[in-house]
Coordinates of C-alpha atoms in Angstrom, one line a residue:
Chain A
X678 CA 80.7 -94.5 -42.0
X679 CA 82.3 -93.6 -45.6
X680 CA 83.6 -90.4 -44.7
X681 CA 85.9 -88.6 -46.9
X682 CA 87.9 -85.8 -46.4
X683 CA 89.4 -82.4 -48.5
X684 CA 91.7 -79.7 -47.3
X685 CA 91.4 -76.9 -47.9
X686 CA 88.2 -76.8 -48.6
X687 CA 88.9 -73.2 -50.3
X688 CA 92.3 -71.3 -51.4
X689 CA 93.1 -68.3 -53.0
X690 CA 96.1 -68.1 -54.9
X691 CA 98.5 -66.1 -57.4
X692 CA 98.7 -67.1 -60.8
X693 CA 102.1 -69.2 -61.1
X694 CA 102.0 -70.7 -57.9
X695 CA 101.1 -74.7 -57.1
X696 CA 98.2 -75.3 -54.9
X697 CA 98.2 -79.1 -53.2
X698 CA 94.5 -80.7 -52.2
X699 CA 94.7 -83.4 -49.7
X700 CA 91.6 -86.1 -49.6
X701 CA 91.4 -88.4 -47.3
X702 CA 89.2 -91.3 -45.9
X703 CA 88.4 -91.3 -42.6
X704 CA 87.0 -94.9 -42.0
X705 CA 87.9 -96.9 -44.7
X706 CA 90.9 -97.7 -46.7
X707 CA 90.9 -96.6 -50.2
X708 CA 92.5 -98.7 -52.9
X709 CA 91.2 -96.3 -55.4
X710 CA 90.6 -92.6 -55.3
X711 CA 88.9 -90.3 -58.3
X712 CA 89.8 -86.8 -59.1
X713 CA 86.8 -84.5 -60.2
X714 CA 86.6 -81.0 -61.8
X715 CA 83.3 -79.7 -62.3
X716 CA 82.7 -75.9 -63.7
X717 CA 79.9 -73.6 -62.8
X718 CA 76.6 -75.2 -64.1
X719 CA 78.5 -78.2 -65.8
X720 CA 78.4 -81.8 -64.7
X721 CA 81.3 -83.6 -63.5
X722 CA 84.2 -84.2 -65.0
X723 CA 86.9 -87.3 -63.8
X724 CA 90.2 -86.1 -64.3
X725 CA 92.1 -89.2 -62.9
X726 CA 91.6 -92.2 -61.2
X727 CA 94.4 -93.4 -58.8
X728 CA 95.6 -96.9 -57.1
X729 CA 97.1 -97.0 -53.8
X730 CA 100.7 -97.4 -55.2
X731 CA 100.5 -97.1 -58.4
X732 CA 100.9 -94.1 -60.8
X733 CA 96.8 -92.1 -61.8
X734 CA 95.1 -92.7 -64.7
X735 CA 94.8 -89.6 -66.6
X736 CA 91.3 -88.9 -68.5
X737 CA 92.0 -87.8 -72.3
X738 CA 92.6 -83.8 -72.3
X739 CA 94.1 -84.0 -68.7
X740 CA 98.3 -82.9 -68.4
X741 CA 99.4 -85.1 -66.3
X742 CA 102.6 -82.8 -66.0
X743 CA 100.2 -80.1 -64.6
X744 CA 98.2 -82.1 -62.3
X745 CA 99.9 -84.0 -59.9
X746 CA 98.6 -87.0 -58.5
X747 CA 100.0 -89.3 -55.3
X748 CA 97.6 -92.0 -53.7
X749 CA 101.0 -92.7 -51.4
X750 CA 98.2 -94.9 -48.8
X751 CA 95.3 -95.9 -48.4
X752 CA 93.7 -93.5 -46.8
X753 CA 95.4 -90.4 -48.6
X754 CA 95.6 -88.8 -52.2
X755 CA 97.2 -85.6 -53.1
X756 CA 96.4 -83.7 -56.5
X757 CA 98.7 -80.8 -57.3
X758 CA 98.0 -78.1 -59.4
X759 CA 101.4 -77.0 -60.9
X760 CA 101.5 -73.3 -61.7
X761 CA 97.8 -72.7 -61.9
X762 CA 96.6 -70.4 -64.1
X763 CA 92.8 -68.0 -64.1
X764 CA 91.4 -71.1 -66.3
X765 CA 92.2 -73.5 -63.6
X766 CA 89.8 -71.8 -61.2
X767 CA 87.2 -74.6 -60.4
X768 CA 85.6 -76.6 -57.8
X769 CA 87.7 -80.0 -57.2
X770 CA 86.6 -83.2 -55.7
X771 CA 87.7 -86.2 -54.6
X772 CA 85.8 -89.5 -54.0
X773 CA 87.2 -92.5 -52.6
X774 CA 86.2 -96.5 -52.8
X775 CA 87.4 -99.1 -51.7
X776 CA 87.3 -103.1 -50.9
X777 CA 84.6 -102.8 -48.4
X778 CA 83.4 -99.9 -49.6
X779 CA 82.9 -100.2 -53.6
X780 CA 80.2 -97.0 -53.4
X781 CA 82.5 -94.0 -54.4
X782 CA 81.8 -91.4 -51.8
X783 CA 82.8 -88.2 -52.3
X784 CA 84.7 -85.5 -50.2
X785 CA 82.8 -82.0 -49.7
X786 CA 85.0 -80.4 -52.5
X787 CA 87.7 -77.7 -52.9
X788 CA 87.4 -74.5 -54.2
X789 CA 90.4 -72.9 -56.0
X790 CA 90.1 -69.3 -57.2
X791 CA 93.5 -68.3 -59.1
X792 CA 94.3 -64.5 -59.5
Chain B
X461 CA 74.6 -91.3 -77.4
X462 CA 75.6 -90.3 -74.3
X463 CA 76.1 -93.8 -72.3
X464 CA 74.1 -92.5 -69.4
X465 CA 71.3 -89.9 -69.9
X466 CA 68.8 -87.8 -68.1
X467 CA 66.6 -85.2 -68.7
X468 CA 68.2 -82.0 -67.5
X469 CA 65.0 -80.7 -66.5
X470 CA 64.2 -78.7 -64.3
X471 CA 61.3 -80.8 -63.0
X472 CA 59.1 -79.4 -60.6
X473 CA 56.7 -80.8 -58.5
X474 CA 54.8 -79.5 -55.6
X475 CA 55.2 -80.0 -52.0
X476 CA 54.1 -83.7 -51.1
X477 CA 53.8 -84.8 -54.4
X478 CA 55.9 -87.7 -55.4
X479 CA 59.0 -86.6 -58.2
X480 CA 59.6 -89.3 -60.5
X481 CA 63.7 -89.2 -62.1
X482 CA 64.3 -91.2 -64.7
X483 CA 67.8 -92.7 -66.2
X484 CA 68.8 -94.8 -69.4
X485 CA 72.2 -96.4 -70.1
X486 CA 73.4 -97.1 -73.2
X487 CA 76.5 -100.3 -71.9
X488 CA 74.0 -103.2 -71.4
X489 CA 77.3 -104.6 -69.5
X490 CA 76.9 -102.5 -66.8
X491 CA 76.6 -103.9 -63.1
X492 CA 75.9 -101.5 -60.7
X493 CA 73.6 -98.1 -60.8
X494 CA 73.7 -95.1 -58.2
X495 CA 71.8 -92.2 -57.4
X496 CA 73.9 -89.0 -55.9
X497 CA 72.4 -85.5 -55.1
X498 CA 73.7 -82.4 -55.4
X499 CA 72.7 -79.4 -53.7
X500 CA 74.3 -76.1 -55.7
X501 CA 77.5 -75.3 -55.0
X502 CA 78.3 -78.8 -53.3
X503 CA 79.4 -82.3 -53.8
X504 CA 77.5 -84.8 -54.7
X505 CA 75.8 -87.1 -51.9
X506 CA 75.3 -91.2 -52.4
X507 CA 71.1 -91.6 -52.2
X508 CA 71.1 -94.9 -53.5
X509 CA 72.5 -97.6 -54.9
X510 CA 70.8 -100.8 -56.8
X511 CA 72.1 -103.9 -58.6
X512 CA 69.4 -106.1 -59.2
X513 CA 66.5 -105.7 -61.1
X514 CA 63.5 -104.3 -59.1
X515 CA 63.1 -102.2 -56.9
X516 CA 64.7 -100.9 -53.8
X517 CA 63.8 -98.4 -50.8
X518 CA 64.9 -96.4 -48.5
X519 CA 62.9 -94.2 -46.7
X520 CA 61.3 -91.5 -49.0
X521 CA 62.9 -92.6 -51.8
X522 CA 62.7 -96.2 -54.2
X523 CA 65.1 -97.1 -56.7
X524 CA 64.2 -98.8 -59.7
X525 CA 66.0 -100.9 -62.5
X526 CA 65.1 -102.4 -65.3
X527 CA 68.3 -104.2 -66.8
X528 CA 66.1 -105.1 -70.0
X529 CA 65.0 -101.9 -70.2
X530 CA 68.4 -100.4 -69.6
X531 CA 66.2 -98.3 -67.5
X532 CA 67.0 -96.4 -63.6
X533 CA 64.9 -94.5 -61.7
X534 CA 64.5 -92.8 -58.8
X535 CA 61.0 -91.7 -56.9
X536 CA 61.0 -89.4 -54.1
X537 CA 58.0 -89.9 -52.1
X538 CA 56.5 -86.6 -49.8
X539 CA 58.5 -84.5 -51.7
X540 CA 60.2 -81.8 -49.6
X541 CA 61.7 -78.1 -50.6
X542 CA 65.0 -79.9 -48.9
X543 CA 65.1 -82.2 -51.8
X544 CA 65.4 -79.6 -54.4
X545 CA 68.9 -80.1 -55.9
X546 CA 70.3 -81.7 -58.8
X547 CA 70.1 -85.5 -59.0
X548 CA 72.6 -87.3 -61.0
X549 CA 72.3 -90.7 -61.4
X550 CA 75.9 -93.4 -62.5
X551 CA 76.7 -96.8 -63.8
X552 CA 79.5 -98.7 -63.4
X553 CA 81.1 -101.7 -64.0
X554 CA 80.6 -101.7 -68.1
X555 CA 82.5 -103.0 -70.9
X556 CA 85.3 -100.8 -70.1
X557 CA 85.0 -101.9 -66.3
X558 CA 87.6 -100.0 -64.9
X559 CA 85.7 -98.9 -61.6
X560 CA 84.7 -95.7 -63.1
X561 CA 81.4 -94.0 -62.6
X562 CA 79.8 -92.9 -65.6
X563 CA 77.5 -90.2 -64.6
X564 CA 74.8 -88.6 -66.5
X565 CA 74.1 -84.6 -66.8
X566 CA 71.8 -84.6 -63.9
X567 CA 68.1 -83.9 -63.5
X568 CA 67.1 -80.5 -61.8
X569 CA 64.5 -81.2 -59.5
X570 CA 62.5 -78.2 -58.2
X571 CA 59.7 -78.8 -55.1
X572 CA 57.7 -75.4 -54.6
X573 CA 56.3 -74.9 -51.4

């Protein structure tokens, strides 16, 4: 059990353009999902946490206008790079936890490369 | 001060040895402790998790915590080159207590065959 979910789990794309990550738990509801960003050979960093409902909680340094969050249920939470940039290349992960489940556990991870 | 710390390492240990990981937390407040792995180029995978003071187990590997101490550990008995990854350990549930992990830099372990 505690299985979560990312797609794509790699994309390529051209700098400008928005790039949407889907994460998803597969067995449990969610009532609050965690964005990560981690850099080659650097630990984790939370970018947002998000309620089923509710609007994310942005980490200090994060634009909220350039990533876009939606946890629209609770078994589904979107984050949208807006107009990605080089710098935003970066491996992405979600984790999920939840009212029977208060472990985080975390999706496999997305890998975005921007040209 | 970092308000969870490791040693970055790498630590390396031979093949059936046990690898000792150690953890300190700084927010005496906090209620809960894991133990997540990650292999390079992956996401992190729960080991672990503990909550009272003591220890736990789970196959190869015991956690321990020491809530005096502000003090986590993690052994890994019969060490295997499969375990070689980075191991970052987390509290939660600390003054701030807004359901966030607070994850330390991760220990490098290293078991040579």
């Amino acid at each position: 059990g505690a299985v979560v979910s990312q797609h794509p789990s790699r994309v390529i794309c051209k700098s400008g353009t928005s790039v949407k990550i889907e994460c998803r738990s597969l067995d449990f509801q969610a009532t609050t999902m965690f964005w990560y960003r981690q850099f080659p050979k650097q630990s984790l960093m939370l970018m947002a946490t998000s309620n089923e409902g509710s609007k994310a909680t942005y980490e200090q340094g994060v634009e909220k206008d350039k990533f876009l969050i939606n946890h629209a249920s609770l078994t589904l939470s979107t984050l949208t790079v807006t107009s990605a940039h080089p710098e935003d290349s970066s491996f992405y992960i979600c984790s999920a936890s939840g009212t029977s489940r208060e472990t985080q556990y975390f999706g496999p991870g997305t890998r975005l490369l921007v040209l | 001060q970092k308000e969870v710390e490791q040693n970055s390492g790498p630590l390396s240990v031979p093949e059936g040895a046990i690898a000792s990981l150690n953890c300190t937390y700084s927010d005496r407040g906090s209620q809960s402790f894991f133990w997540y792995r990650q292999y390079s180029g992956k996401s992190p995978e729960l080991i672990m998790s503990i909550y009272s003071n003591g220890d736990k187990e789970d196959g190869r590997f015991t956690a321990q915590l020491n809530k005096a101490s502000q003090y986590v550990s993690l052994l890994i008995r019969d060490s295997q080159p499969s375990d070689s990854a980075t191991y970052l350990c987390a509290s939660k549930g600390g003054s701030s207590n807004t359901g966030k992990l607070i994850f330390g830099q991760g220990t490098t372990l290293q078991v040579k065959p």
